[in-house]
Coordinates of C-alpha atoms in Angstrom, one line a residue:
Chain A
M1467 CA 123.7 110.2 52.9
A1468 CA 127.1 109.8 54.3
T1469 CA 126.3 111.8 57.5
E1470 CA 123.0 109.9 57.9
S1471 CA 124.8 106.5 57.8
Q1472 CA 127.3 107.8 60.2
R1473 CA 124.6 108.9 62.6
D1474 CA 123.1 105.5 62.2
A1475 CA 126.3 103.8 63.1
G1476 CA 126.6 105.6 66.4
P1477 CA 123.9 104.1 68.5
R1478 CA 124.3 100.7 66.9
R1479 CA 127.9 100.6 67.9
G1480 CA 126.8 101.6 71.4
A1481 CA 124.3 98.8 71.6
A1482 CA 126.8 96.4 70.3
R1483 CA 129.2 97.5 73.0
Q1484 CA 126.6 97.0 75.7
K1485 CA 125.8 93.6 74.5
T1486 CA 129.5 92.8 74.4
A1487 CA 130.0 93.9 78.0
W1488 CA 127.1 91.7 79.0
R1489 CA 128.5 88.8 77.0
V1490 CA 131.9 89.3 78.6
L1491 CA 130.4 89.1 82.1
L1492 CA 128.6 85.9 81.2
D1493 CA 131.6 84.4 79.4
S1494 CA 133.9 85.1 82.4
Y1495 CA 131.3 83.6 84.7
V1496 CA 131.0 80.5 82.6
A1497 CA 134.8 80.4 82.2
H1498 CA 135.2 80.6 86.0
H1499 CA 132.8 77.7 86.5
R1500 CA 134.7 75.6 83.9
K1501 CA 138.0 76.5 85.5
T1502 CA 136.7 75.6 89.0
A1503 CA 135.2 72.3 87.7
R1504 CA 138.5 71.4 86.0
Q1505 CA 140.7 72.3 89.0
S1506 CA 138.4 70.4 91.3
F1507 CA 138.7 67.4 89.1
Q1508 CA 142.5 67.8 88.8
R1509 CA 142.8 67.8 92.6
L1510 CA 140.9 64.5 92.8
I1511 CA 143.1 63.0 90.1
A1512 CA 146.2 64.2 91.9
Q1513 CA 145.3 61.9 94.8
P1514 CA 144.3 58.8 92.9
L1515 CA 144.3 56.4 95.8
T1516 CA 142.1 58.5 98.1
S1517 CA 139.8 59.5 95.3
G1518 CA 139.7 55.9 93.9
M1519 CA 138.7 54.5 97.3
T1520 CA 135.9 57.1 97.7
W1521 CA 134.7 56.3 94.2
L1522 CA 134.7 52.6 94.9
V1523 CA 132.9 53.0 98.2
M1524 CA 130.2 55.1 96.4
G1525 CA 130.1 52.6 93.5
I1526 CA 129.4 49.7 95.8
A1527 CA 126.9 51.6 97.9
L1528 CA 125.0 52.6 94.7
A1529 CA 125.4 49.2 92.8
L1530 CA 123.9 47.2 95.6
P1531 CA 120.5 48.7 95.8
M1532 CA 120.5 49.4 92.0
G1533 CA 121.3 45.7 91.3
L1534 CA 118.5 44.6 93.6
L1535 CA 116.1 47.0 92.0
L1536 CA 116.9 45.6 88.6
L1537 CA 116.4 42.0 89.9
L1538 CA 113.2 43.1 91.3
S1539 CA 111.9 44.6 88.1
S1540 CA 112.9 41.4 86.3
L1541 CA 110.9 39.4 88.8
Q1542 CA 107.9 41.7 88.5
G1543 CA 108.1 41.2 84.8
V1544 CA 107.8 37.5 85.3
S1545 CA 104.8 37.6 87.5
A1546 CA 103.1 40.2 85.4
G1547 CA 103.7 38.1 82.3
W1548 CA 102.2 35.0 83.9
E1549 CA 99.3 36.7 85.5
S1550 CA 98.1 37.9 82.1
T1551 CA 98.4 34.4 80.6
A1552 CA 97.4 32.3 83.7
R1553 CA 96.4 29.1 82.0
V1554 CA 93.9 26.6 83.2
T1555 CA 95.0 23.0 82.9
L1556 CA 92.5 20.2 82.4
Y1557 CA 93.7 16.7 83.0
L1558 CA 91.5 14.1 81.4
E1559 CA 90.7 10.7 82.9
Q1560 CA 93.1 7.9 82.0
S1561 CA 90.4 6.1 80.1
A1562 CA 89.8 9.0 77.8
D1563 CA 90.9 8.5 74.2
Q1564 CA 92.2 10.8 71.4
A1565 CA 88.7 11.5 70.1
Q1566 CA 87.4 12.5 73.4
L1567 CA 90.5 14.8 73.8
Q1568 CA 89.8 16.5 70.5
A1569 CA 86.1 16.8 71.3
L1570 CA 86.8 18.4 74.6
A1571 CA 89.4 20.7 73.2
A1572 CA 86.9 21.9 70.6
K1573 CA 84.2 22.3 73.2
V1574 CA 86.4 24.3 75.5
G1575 CA 87.9 26.3 72.7
S1576 CA 84.4 27.4 71.5
R1577 CA 83.5 29.0 74.9
P1578 CA 83.4 32.8 74.8
D1579 CA 85.4 33.1 78.1
V1580 CA 88.3 31.1 76.6
S1581 CA 90.6 32.8 74.2
D1582 CA 92.9 30.0 73.3
V1583 CA 93.3 26.3 73.7
A1584 CA 96.3 24.0 73.5
V1585 CA 96.3 20.2 73.5
I1586 CA 99.0 18.0 74.8
P1587 CA 98.4 14.3 74.0
R1588 CA 99.6 11.8 76.6
D1589 CA 102.3 10.4 74.3
E1590 CA 103.7 13.8 73.6
A1591 CA 103.7 14.6 77.3
L1592 CA 105.6 11.4 78.1
A1593 CA 108.2 12.1 75.4
E1594 CA 108.8 15.5 76.7
F1595 CA 109.0 14.3 80.3
R1596 CA 111.5 11.7 79.2
A1597 CA 113.7 14.3 77.5
S1598 CA 113.7 16.8 80.2
S1599 CA 113.6 14.8 83.5
G1600 CA 116.5 12.5 82.9
L1601 CA 114.4 9.6 84.1
S1602 CA 114.2 7.8 80.8
D1603 CA 115.7 4.6 82.2
A1604 CA 113.1 4.5 85.0
L1605 CA 110.3 5.3 82.5
D1606 CA 111.3 2.2 80.4
Y1607 CA 110.2 0.0 83.3
L1608 CA 106.6 1.3 83.3
E1609 CA 104.1 -0.8 81.5
S1610 CA 101.9 2.0 80.4
N1611 CA 102.0 5.8 80.1
P1612 CA 101.0 7.2 83.5
L1613 CA 100.3 10.6 82.1
P1614 CA 96.8 11.8 81.1
H1615 CA 95.8 13.8 78.1
T1616 CA 95.9 17.5 78.8
V1617 CA 94.0 20.5 77.6
M1618 CA 95.3 23.9 78.4
A1619 CA 92.9 26.8 78.2
T1620 CA 93.8 30.5 78.3
P1621 CA 91.0 32.6 79.9
A1622 CA 89.7 35.4 77.7
E1623 CA 90.6 38.9 78.6
P1624 CA 87.4 39.8 80.6
V1625 CA 87.7 36.8 82.9
R1626 CA 91.3 37.3 83.8
T1627 CA 90.6 38.1 87.4
P1628 CA 90.9 35.7 90.4
E1629 CA 87.0 35.5 90.6
G1630 CA 86.6 35.1 86.8
V1631 CA 89.2 32.3 86.6
E1632 CA 87.7 30.6 89.6
A1633 CA 84.2 30.6 88.0
L1634 CA 85.7 29.3 84.7
V1635 CA 87.4 26.5 86.6
G1636 CA 84.2 25.5 88.3
E1637 CA 82.4 25.1 85.0
L1638 CA 85.2 23.3 83.3
R1639 CA 85.3 20.8 86.2
Q1640 CA 81.7 19.7 85.3
L1641 CA 82.7 18.7 81.7
E1642 CA 82.7 15.0 80.7
A1643 CA 86.0 13.0 80.9
V1644 CA 87.7 15.8 82.9
A1645 CA 89.5 14.3 85.9
Q1646 CA 91.0 17.4 87.4
V1647 CA 91.2 21.1 86.7
Q1648 CA 94.2 23.0 88.0
V1649 CA 95.0 26.6 87.9
D1650 CA 98.3 27.7 89.3
L1651 CA 97.5 31.1 90.9
G1652 CA 98.7 30.2 94.4
W1653 CA 102.4 30.4 93.8
L1654 CA 102.0 33.5 91.6
Q1655 CA 100.3 35.2 94.5
R1656 CA 103.1 34.2 96.7
L1657 CA 105.6 35.4 94.2
S1658 CA 104.0 38.8 93.9
T1659 CA 103.7 39.1 97.7
M1660 CA 107.4 38.3 98.0
T1661 CA 108.4 40.7 95.3
E1662 CA 106.4 43.4 97.1
L1663 CA 108.2 42.6 100.3
L1664 CA 111.5 42.5 98.6
G1665 CA 110.7 45.8 97.0
R1666 CA 110.2 47.5 100.3
V1667 CA 113.4 45.9 101.6
V1668 CA 115.4 47.2 98.6
W1669 CA 113.9 50.7 98.9
T1670 CA 114.7 50.9 102.6
L1671 CA 118.2 49.7 101.8
A1672 CA 118.6 52.3 99.0
L1673 CA 117.4 55.1 101.3
L1674 CA 119.8 54.1 104.0
L1675 CA 122.7 53.8 101.6
A1676 CA 121.9 57.1 100.0
V1677 CA 122.1 58.7 103.5
A1678 CA 125.4 56.9 104.1
L1679 CA 126.7 58.3 100.8
V1680 CA 125.8 61.8 101.7
L1681 CA 127.6 61.4 105.0
V1682 CA 130.7 59.8 103.3
I1683 CA 130.9 62.7 100.8
G1684 CA 130.3 65.2 103.5
N1685 CA 133.2 63.9 105.6
T1686 CA 135.5 63.7 102.6
I1687 CA 134.6 67.3 101.8
R1688 CA 135.1 68.4 105.4
L1689 CA 138.7 67.1 105.2
A1690 CA 139.2 68.9 101.9
I1691 CA 137.9 72.1 103.6
E1692 CA 140.4 71.7 106.5
S1693 CA 143.3 71.2 104.1
R1694 CA 142.4 74.3 102.1
R1695 CA 141.7 76.6 105.1
D1696 CA 144.3 79.2 104.1
E1697 CA 142.9 79.5 100.7
I1698 CA 139.4 80.0 102.0
L1699 CA 140.6 82.7 104.4
V1700 CA 142.3 84.6 101.7
S1701 CA 139.4 84.2 99.3
K1702 CA 137.0 85.7 101.9
L1703 CA 139.5 88.4 102.7
V1704 CA 139.7 89.7 99.1
G1705 CA 135.9 89.7 98.9
G1706 CA 135.0 86.3 97.8
T1707 CA 131.3 85.7 98.3
N1708 CA 130.2 82.5 100.1
A1709 CA 129.0 81.2 96.8
F1710 CA 132.5 81.7 95.3
V1711 CA 134.2 80.0 98.2
R1712 CA 131.7 77.1 98.2
R1713 CA 131.9 76.5 94.4
P1714 CA 135.1 74.4 94.2
F1715 CA 133.9 72.1 97.1
L1716 CA 130.5 71.6 95.5
Y1717 CA 132.2 70.7 92.2
T1718 CA 134.4 68.3 94.2
G1719 CA 131.2 66.7 95.6
V1720 CA 129.7 66.4 92.1
W1721 CA 132.9 64.8 90.8
Y1722 CA 132.9 62.3 93.6
G1723 CA 129.2 61.5 92.8
L1724 CA 129.8 61.1 89.1
G1725 CA 132.9 58.9 89.7
G1726 CA 130.9 56.8 92.1
G1727 CA 128.0 56.5 89.7
L1728 CA 130.4 55.4 86.9
C1729 CA 132.0 52.8 89.3
A1730 CA 128.5 51.5 90.1
W1731 CA 127.7 51.2 86.4
I1732 CA 130.8 49.2 85.8
L1733 CA 130.2 47.0 88.8
L1734 CA 126.6 46.3 87.6
V1735 CA 127.6 45.5 84.0
V1736 CA 130.3 43.1 85.2
S1737 CA 128.2 41.4 87.8
F1738 CA 125.2 41.0 85.6
W1739 CA 127.3 39.6 82.8
W1740 CA 128.8 37.2 85.4
L1741 CA 125.3 36.2 86.6
S1742 CA 123.5 36.0 83.3
G1743 CA 124.8 32.5 82.3
P1744 CA 123.7 30.7 85.5
V1745 CA 120.4 32.7 85.6
G1746 CA 119.6 31.8 82.0
R1747 CA 120.2 28.1 82.8
L1748 CA 118.1 28.2 86.0
A1749 CA 115.3 30.0 84.1
S1750 CA 115.4 27.3 81.3
L1751 CA 115.1 24.6 84.0
Y1752 CA 112.0 26.3 85.2
R1753 CA 110.9 26.6 81.6
S1754 CA 110.7 30.3 82.2
D1755 CA 111.4 33.1 79.7
F1756 CA 112.9 35.0 82.7
V1757 CA 115.7 37.3 81.6
L1758 CA 117.9 39.2 84.0
A1759 CA 117.5 42.7 82.6
G1760 CA 120.7 44.6 82.9
L1761 CA 121.1 48.3 83.3
S1762 CA 119.7 50.2 80.3
F1763 CA 121.6 53.2 79.0
A1764 CA 118.9 55.6 80.1
D1765 CA 118.8 54.1 83.6
G1766 CA 122.5 54.3 83.7
L1767 CA 122.5 58.0 82.9
L1768 CA 119.7 58.5 85.4
M1769 CA 121.9 56.8 88.0
L1770 CA 124.8 59.0 87.2
V1771 CA 122.6 62.1 87.6
F1772 CA 121.3 60.8 90.9
S1773 CA 124.8 60.0 92.2
A1774 CA 126.1 63.4 91.1
L1775 CA 123.2 65.0 93.0
L1776 CA 124.0 62.9 96.1
G1777 CA 127.6 64.1 95.9
W1778 CA 126.5 67.7 95.5
L1779 CA 124.2 67.3 98.5
G1780 CA 126.9 65.8 100.7
A1781 CA 129.3 68.6 99.7
W1782 CA 126.5 71.1 100.5
V1783 CA 126.0 69.7 104.0
A1784 CA 129.7 69.8 104.7
V1785 CA 130.2 73.3 103.3
K1786 CA 127.2 74.6 105.2
R1787 CA 128.5 73.3 108.5
H1788 CA 132.3 74.0 108.1
L1789 CA 132.9 76.6 105.5
D1790 CA 130.8 79.4 106.8
A1791 CA 132.6 79.0 110.2
I1792 CA 135.9 80.0 108.6
E1793 CA 136.1 83.8 108.9
P1794 CA 139.1 86.0 108.1
S1795 CA 139.0 87.3 111.7
Q1796 CA 140.9 84.0 112.5
I1797 CA 143.9 85.2 110.5
D1798 CA 146.7 85.5 112.9
S1799 CA 148.2 88.9 112.1
A1800 CA 151.3 88.3 114.3
Chain B
M1485 CA 137.1 107.9 103.4
I1486 CA 137.3 106.5 106.9
E1487 CA 135.3 107.7 109.9
F1488 CA 135.5 106.2 113.4
D1489 CA 132.9 107.7 115.8
R1490 CA 133.5 106.7 119.5
V1491 CA 134.2 103.1 118.6
S1492 CA 134.8 100.5 121.3
K1493 CA 135.6 96.9 121.0
R1494 CA 135.2 94.5 123.9
Y1495 CA 135.9 90.8 123.3
D1496 CA 133.9 88.0 124.8
G1497 CA 136.5 87.3 127.4
G1498 CA 136.0 90.8 128.8
Y1499 CA 139.2 92.2 127.3
T1500 CA 138.7 95.7 125.9
A1501 CA 140.8 96.3 122.8
L1502 CA 139.5 99.8 121.8
K1503 CA 137.9 102.5 124.0
G1504 CA 136.0 105.4 122.3
V1505 CA 138.2 105.8 119.3
S1506 CA 137.3 108.7 117.0
F1507 CA 139.2 109.8 113.9
A1508 CA 138.7 110.5 110.2
M1509 CA 140.8 110.2 107.1
D1510 CA 140.4 111.8 103.7
R1511 CA 140.7 110.3 100.3
G1512 CA 144.3 110.0 99.2
E1513 CA 145.6 110.6 102.8
M1514 CA 148.3 108.4 104.2
A1515 CA 148.6 107.8 107.9
F1516 CA 150.4 105.6 110.4
L1517 CA 148.9 103.8 113.2
T1518 CA 151.3 103.1 116.1
G1519 CA 151.3 101.7 119.6
H1520 CA 152.7 98.8 121.5
S1521 CA 151.6 95.4 120.6
G1522 CA 148.2 94.8 122.2
A1523 CA 147.3 98.5 122.0
G1524 CA 144.5 97.7 119.5
K1525 CA 146.1 98.4 116.1
S1526 CA 145.1 95.1 114.6
T1527 CA 141.6 95.3 116.0
L1528 CA 141.1 98.8 114.5
L1529 CA 142.1 97.5 111.1
K1530 CA 139.9 94.4 111.4
L1531 CA 136.9 96.6 112.2
M1532 CA 137.3 98.3 108.8
T1533 CA 137.1 95.0 106.8
V1534 CA 134.3 93.7 109.1
M1535 CA 136.5 90.9 110.3
E1536 CA 135.3 92.2 113.7
R1537 CA 132.3 94.2 114.6
P1538 CA 132.5 97.1 117.1
S1539 CA 130.8 96.7 120.5
A1540 CA 129.8 100.4 120.5
G1541 CA 130.2 103.3 118.1
N1542 CA 130.1 103.7 114.3
V1543 CA 132.6 102.9 111.6
L1544 CA 132.1 104.5 108.2
V1545 CA 134.2 103.4 105.2
G1546 CA 133.7 105.2 101.9
G1547 CA 130.4 106.6 103.3
Q1548 CA 129.1 103.2 104.1
A1549 CA 128.0 102.6 107.7
L1550 CA 129.5 99.2 108.5
N1551 CA 127.1 98.5 111.4
R1552 CA 124.3 98.3 108.9
L1553 CA 126.1 96.0 106.6
R1554 CA 124.5 92.6 106.3
P1555 CA 126.8 89.6 106.2
R1556 CA 126.1 88.9 102.6
Q1557 CA 127.2 92.5 101.7
V1558 CA 130.5 92.2 103.5
P1559 CA 132.4 90.6 100.5
F1560 CA 131.4 93.5 98.3
L1561 CA 132.9 96.0 100.8
R1562 CA 136.1 94.0 101.0
R1563 CA 136.6 94.2 97.2
H1564 CA 137.2 97.9 97.8
I1565 CA 139.8 97.5 100.5
G1566 CA 143.3 96.1 99.9
V1567 CA 144.9 94.5 103.0
V1568 CA 148.5 93.7 103.6
F1569 CA 149.6 91.5 106.4
Q1570 CA 152.9 91.1 108.3
N1571 CA 153.0 87.4 107.3
H1572 CA 151.6 88.4 103.9
Q1573 CA 149.1 85.4 103.8
L1574 CA 150.3 84.1 100.4
L1575 CA 149.3 80.7 99.2
F1576 CA 152.2 78.4 98.5
D1577 CA 150.2 76.0 96.3
R1578 CA 150.2 78.4 93.4
T1579 CA 152.3 80.8 91.4
V1580 CA 153.0 84.4 92.2
F1581 CA 150.7 85.3 89.3
D1582 CA 147.8 83.2 90.7
N1583 CA 148.2 84.7 94.2
V1584 CA 148.0 88.2 92.8
A1585 CA 145.0 87.2 90.6
M1586 CA 142.8 86.1 93.5
P1587 CA 141.0 89.4 94.0
L1588 CA 140.2 89.5 90.3
E1589 CA 139.0 85.9 90.2
V1590 CA 136.7 86.7 93.0
I1591 CA 135.0 89.5 91.0
G1592 CA 134.8 87.4 87.9
A1593 CA 137.1 89.5 85.7
P1594 CA 137.7 88.1 82.2
P1595 CA 140.9 86.2 81.8
G1596 CA 142.5 88.7 79.5
E1597 CA 141.9 91.5 81.9
I1598 CA 143.2 89.4 84.8
G1599 CA 146.5 88.9 82.9
R1600 CA 146.8 92.6 82.1
R1601 CA 146.1 93.9 85.6
V1602 CA 148.1 91.3 87.5
R1603 CA 151.2 92.2 85.3
A1604 CA 150.6 95.9 85.9
A1605 CA 150.5 95.2 89.7
L1606 CA 153.6 93.0 89.6
D1607 CA 155.4 95.6 87.5
K1608 CA 154.5 98.3 90.1
V1609 CA 156.2 96.3 92.9
G1610 CA 159.1 95.3 90.6
L1611 CA 158.4 91.5 90.4
L1612 CA 157.2 91.2 86.8
N1613 CA 159.9 88.7 86.1
K1614 CA 158.9 86.4 89.0
E1615 CA 155.2 85.8 88.0
R1616 CA 155.7 82.1 87.2
M1617 CA 157.5 81.3 90.5
N1618 CA 156.1 79.9 93.6
P1619 CA 156.1 82.6 96.3
I1620 CA 157.9 80.2 98.7
A1621 CA 161.0 80.6 96.6
L1622 CA 161.1 84.4 97.1
S1623 CA 162.8 86.4 99.8
G1624 CA 160.8 87.9 102.7
G1625 CA 160.8 91.4 101.0
E1626 CA 159.7 89.9 97.7
Q1627 CA 156.9 88.0 99.4
Q1628 CA 155.7 91.1 101.1
R1629 CA 155.7 92.9 97.7
V1630 CA 153.6 90.1 96.2
G1631 CA 151.2 90.6 99.1
I1632 CA 151.1 94.3 98.2
A1633 CA 150.5 93.6 94.5
R1634 CA 147.6 91.4 95.5
A1635 CA 146.2 94.2 97.7
V1636 CA 146.3 96.8 95.0
V1637 CA 145.6 94.7 91.9
N1638 CA 141.9 95.6 92.1
K1639 CA 142.7 99.3 92.4
P1640 CA 141.0 99.7 95.8
P1641 CA 140.4 103.2 97.1
L1642 CA 141.5 102.1 100.6
L1643 CA 144.7 100.2 101.5
L1644 CA 145.3 98.8 105.0
A1645 CA 148.6 97.3 106.1
D1646 CA 149.2 95.5 109.4
E1647 CA 152.9 95.6 110.3
P1648 CA 153.9 95.2 106.7
T1649 CA 157.6 95.6 107.5
G1650 CA 157.6 93.6 110.7
N1651 CA 159.9 90.9 109.3
L1652 CA 162.1 93.1 107.1
D1653 CA 165.4 94.9 107.5
P1654 CA 165.3 98.8 107.6
E1655 CA 166.4 99.2 103.9
L1656 CA 163.6 96.9 102.6
S1657 CA 161.1 98.5 105.0
A1658 CA 161.9 102.0 103.6
D1659 CA 161.3 100.6 100.1
I1660 CA 157.9 99.2 101.1
M1661 CA 156.9 102.5 102.7
Q1662 CA 157.9 104.4 99.6
L1663 CA 155.6 102.1 97.6
F1664 CA 152.7 102.9 100.0
E1665 CA 153.5 106.6 99.6
Q1666 CA 153.2 106.3 95.8
F1667 CA 149.7 104.7 96.1
S1668 CA 148.5 107.5 98.3
Q1669 CA 149.8 110.0 95.7
V1670 CA 147.4 108.5 93.1
G1671 CA 144.4 108.9 95.5
V1672 CA 144.5 105.8 97.5
T1673 CA 143.8 106.2 101.2
V1674 CA 146.6 104.3 103.0
L1675 CA 146.6 103.4 106.7
V1676 CA 149.7 101.5 107.9
A1677 CA 149.9 100.0 111.4
S1678 CA 153.5 99.8 112.5
H1679 CA 155.4 99.9 115.8
D1680 CA 158.6 101.0 114.0
A1681 CA 158.7 104.5 115.5
E1682 CA 161.9 105.5 113.7
L1683 CA 160.6 104.6 110.3
V1684 CA 157.2 106.3 111.0
R1685 CA 159.0 109.5 112.0
A1686 CA 161.2 109.4 109.0
M1687 CA 158.2 109.2 106.6
G1688 CA 156.7 112.4 108.1
N1689 CA 153.0 111.5 107.7
R1690 CA 150.1 111.8 110.1
V1691 CA 150.5 109.4 113.0
L1692 CA 147.6 107.9 115.0
T1693 CA 148.9 106.6 118.4
L1694 CA 147.0 104.0 120.4
R1695 CA 147.7 103.3 124.0
E1696 CA 145.8 100.5 125.7
G1697 CA 142.9 100.9 123.3
E1698 CA 142.7 104.7 123.5
L1699 CA 143.7 107.1 120.7
V1700 CA 146.1 109.4 122.4
S1701 CA 147.3 111.4 119.4
G1702 CA 146.5 112.1 115.8
G1703 CA 142.8 111.7 116.3
A1704 CA 141.9 115.1 114.7
S1705 CA 141.3 115.0 111.0
P1706 CA 141.2 117.8 108.5
R1707 CA 137.5 117.4 107.9
E1708 CA 136.7 117.4 111.7
Q1709 CA 138.7 120.6 112.1
L1710 CA 136.7 122.1 109.3
H1711 CA 133.4 121.2 111.0
G1712 CA 134.6 122.5 114.3
H1713 CA 135.3 126.0 113.0

């Protein structure tokens, strides 16, 4: 029994040793990556002014297109929200009375192509206008209420297309006591065209700034390579692979990217907080539920990943162009 | 360990540094490479670490034909060759320990092993108590010994030195040469380029002499003589 268990232990110990050797290799590889990352970061911290400026430049260049994109998506939210609830407004003749208003509302409301109906009696409309326009003094001089009764109809889902709404408007216009039918699609179409145009402008800007960022990082890394020329020579001399020599610079690029992304995040949060008050007031003046949507946490993280990637890419470009050119044959042996 | 077969090196400018150099060295052999400055000593050493490529002829190191070595294989060759320079090429932005540790960092050695081997190498050159210092604070002789510790920390089978005693006084130079001798005694092939004729004579090793790119003496090797007979 004893010999058997001993014989068993032999190969198991061997396998364990093999696994340990493999683990040791992996651990030291990971440890080296961690060390390189830490040292690259410490180098940046050791030059706070230079690094801070680079981070800020990156932050601004990222925050600008990102802020515009957020604004754009807020605007698209507005037009999407209004397109789905594009309401048809029926203004009644001045002579129409309350009974006619209710009858019309009931008639319109019973139509299959109308999902919802709201009524604004002329007195209510005047009170509201008085409250919101600031013209109450002027209104006092009027002998009678100039505003008509209004019925607002929301088209049912199947007819919420430009053609469907147009047909509905045509039929509603034929109804008795209706003076005017209005549907406000024109400005929505203009808004959506404008947001589309703005979208292209923003994406072009984002693309150009991304290229600029890669170049900025590339140039910064080029300077870092120049200042660490001796170290690169010695690394290559003692058998450092290109990957080994590149690694600290690629990490430096990633740190620049991450720092820039963080700067951009802070800039966005601060500027959106600063803008949210006035935007809210403006929106309420337009009776819009428009909300300036800030950077969500997930989008922020995505931006960080993206900026880290840009930093890495910039470093890669610089490293490819400048690092491979440094060869130990340039060591001056004299 | 080393075989040069009619090796020539012509630089782009038309200058010929080596002309048809042939020699061989065995494992554990120690030899000197002498000649006036500009005779091609540095070029010959650079060919062995593929810092330069020959214009003609073949160089074999450890049985590996360097002509056929692809650029991405070069680092792995260099890990088996320790190189010592006249100006030692130490980095003054890190400690003695970190300088010596570089060849081990490059191969991804585990931290514990790095510590053990760096201290062993520093102990060998007698600088164990200076591991935390910046090499800039050391004397010329001590700096050169740090350079040697870095060259041998990885236990390479081949050690090359280019004028390792060029900046040192005779006494320190003799110490350094003794150190090289000790490495060759444990099986390391050592080739030292030096123009210090007196020191070279005193050591009594094989001497390869270059004159204007041609090997004028010491070219025969034990192995070649064996083949010849």
